[in-house]
C-alpha positions as a printed Julia matrix, in Angstrom:
105×3 Matrix{Float64}:
 -5.63  23.73   17.78
 -3.88  22.97   15.4
 -4.7   21.75   11.72
 -2.58  20.44    9.35
 -3.27  21.12    5.13
 -3.35  17.89    3.79
 -5.2   19.03    0.46
 -1.94  18.88   -1.1
 -1.58  14.94   -0.15
 -5.02  14.02   -0.8
 -4.44  15.57   -4.64
 -0.11  13.73   -5.07
 -1.99  10.2    -3.58
 -4.6   10.74   -6.54
 -2.28  11.95   -9.64
  0.2    9.14   -8.2
 -2.65   7.05   -7.98
 -3.49   7.57  -11.46
  0.34   7.23  -13.04
  0.77   3.57  -11.91
 -2.61   2.61  -12.93
 -2.21   4.17  -16.79
  1.9    2.52  -16.01
  0.57  -0.96  -15.39
 -1.95  -0.71  -17.59
  0.27  -0.38  -20.76
  1.77  -3.19  -22.5
  5.69  -2.21  -22.35
  9.02  -3.62  -22.81
 10.45  -5.34  -19.31
 13.4   -3.2   -19.62
 15.47  -1.94  -16.93
 13.98   1.82  -17.76
 10.88   1.01  -16.47
 11.58  -1.14  -13.87
 13.14   1.57  -12.11
 10.76   4.13  -12.99
  8.14   1.78  -11.55
  9.93   1.55   -8.6
 10.01   5.47   -8.11
  6.56   5.54   -9.27
  5.93   2.83   -5.73
  8.59   4.73   -3.43
  6.44   8.35   -3.99
  3.18   6.73   -3.22
  4.19   5.01   -0.38
  6.19   7.69    0.61
  2.48  10.42    0.43
  0.77   7.53    2.03
  3.45   7.35    5.24
  3.4   10.95    4.9
 -0.92  10.66    5.23
 -0.5    8.14    8.42
  1.67  10.29    9.82
  0.38  13.32   10.07
 -3.06  11.76   10.83
 -1.33   9.95   14.27
  0.17  13.04   15.08
 -2.96  15.48   15.07
 -5.22  12.99   16.54
 -4.54  14.09   20.04
 -4.56  10.48   20.74
 -2.22   9.18   22.91
 -2.46   5.61   22.04
 -1.23   6.87   18.82
  2.02   7.39   19.89
  3.85   4.1    19.01
  2.27   4.37   15.58
  3.02   7.94   15.01
  6.41   7.1    15.59
  6.73   4.73   13.73
  4.87   5.86   10.83
  7.11   9.04   11.06
 10.13   6.52   10.95
  9.34   5.65    7.68
  8.06   8.67    6.31
 11.78  10.02    6.7
 13.48   6.97    5.31
 11.23   7.46    2.08
 12.29  10.73    1.92
 15.93  10.2     1.86
 15.78   7.15   -0.63
 13.55   9.16   -3.22
 16.56  11.41   -4.73
 19.19   8.0    -4.33
 16.26   6.71   -6.5
 16.44   9.47   -8.84
 19.59   9.41   -9.55
 19.36   5.95   -9.78
 16.77   6.5   -12.42
 18.76   9.27  -14.22
 22.38   6.98  -14.07
 20.56   3.66  -16.1
 18.65   6.22  -18.74
 22.15   7.76  -19.24
 24.28   4.56  -19.62
 21.38   2.6   -21.55
 21.55   5.24  -24.34
 17.66   5.92  -23.14
 18.53   9.38  -23.7
 18.98  10.82  -27.16
 20.21  14.2   -29.07
 17.99  14.33  -32.21
 20.1   16.36  -35.12
 18.49  19.18  -36.93
């Protein structure tokens, strides 16, 4: 019997939910940078949730969860593929809108 350690996934989910909670509670401008960061945070949270669900379905030894395991694993892999593109898009928006500033000494 193999056991998959999900402790890091649970910790990641808690941290991501705390970040989302604090980000959504703050007053902030409705600019592109905040929208892209929110997209990245939600995508990361959904990625961890999909991984938790797929790991549960795979390790549950329940043959009735086969289709659910297939679907949740596919969704998880799609999120994994989208995360690097979202990061690149976020850095691109920061660069294009001059949010990154170099302080002069």
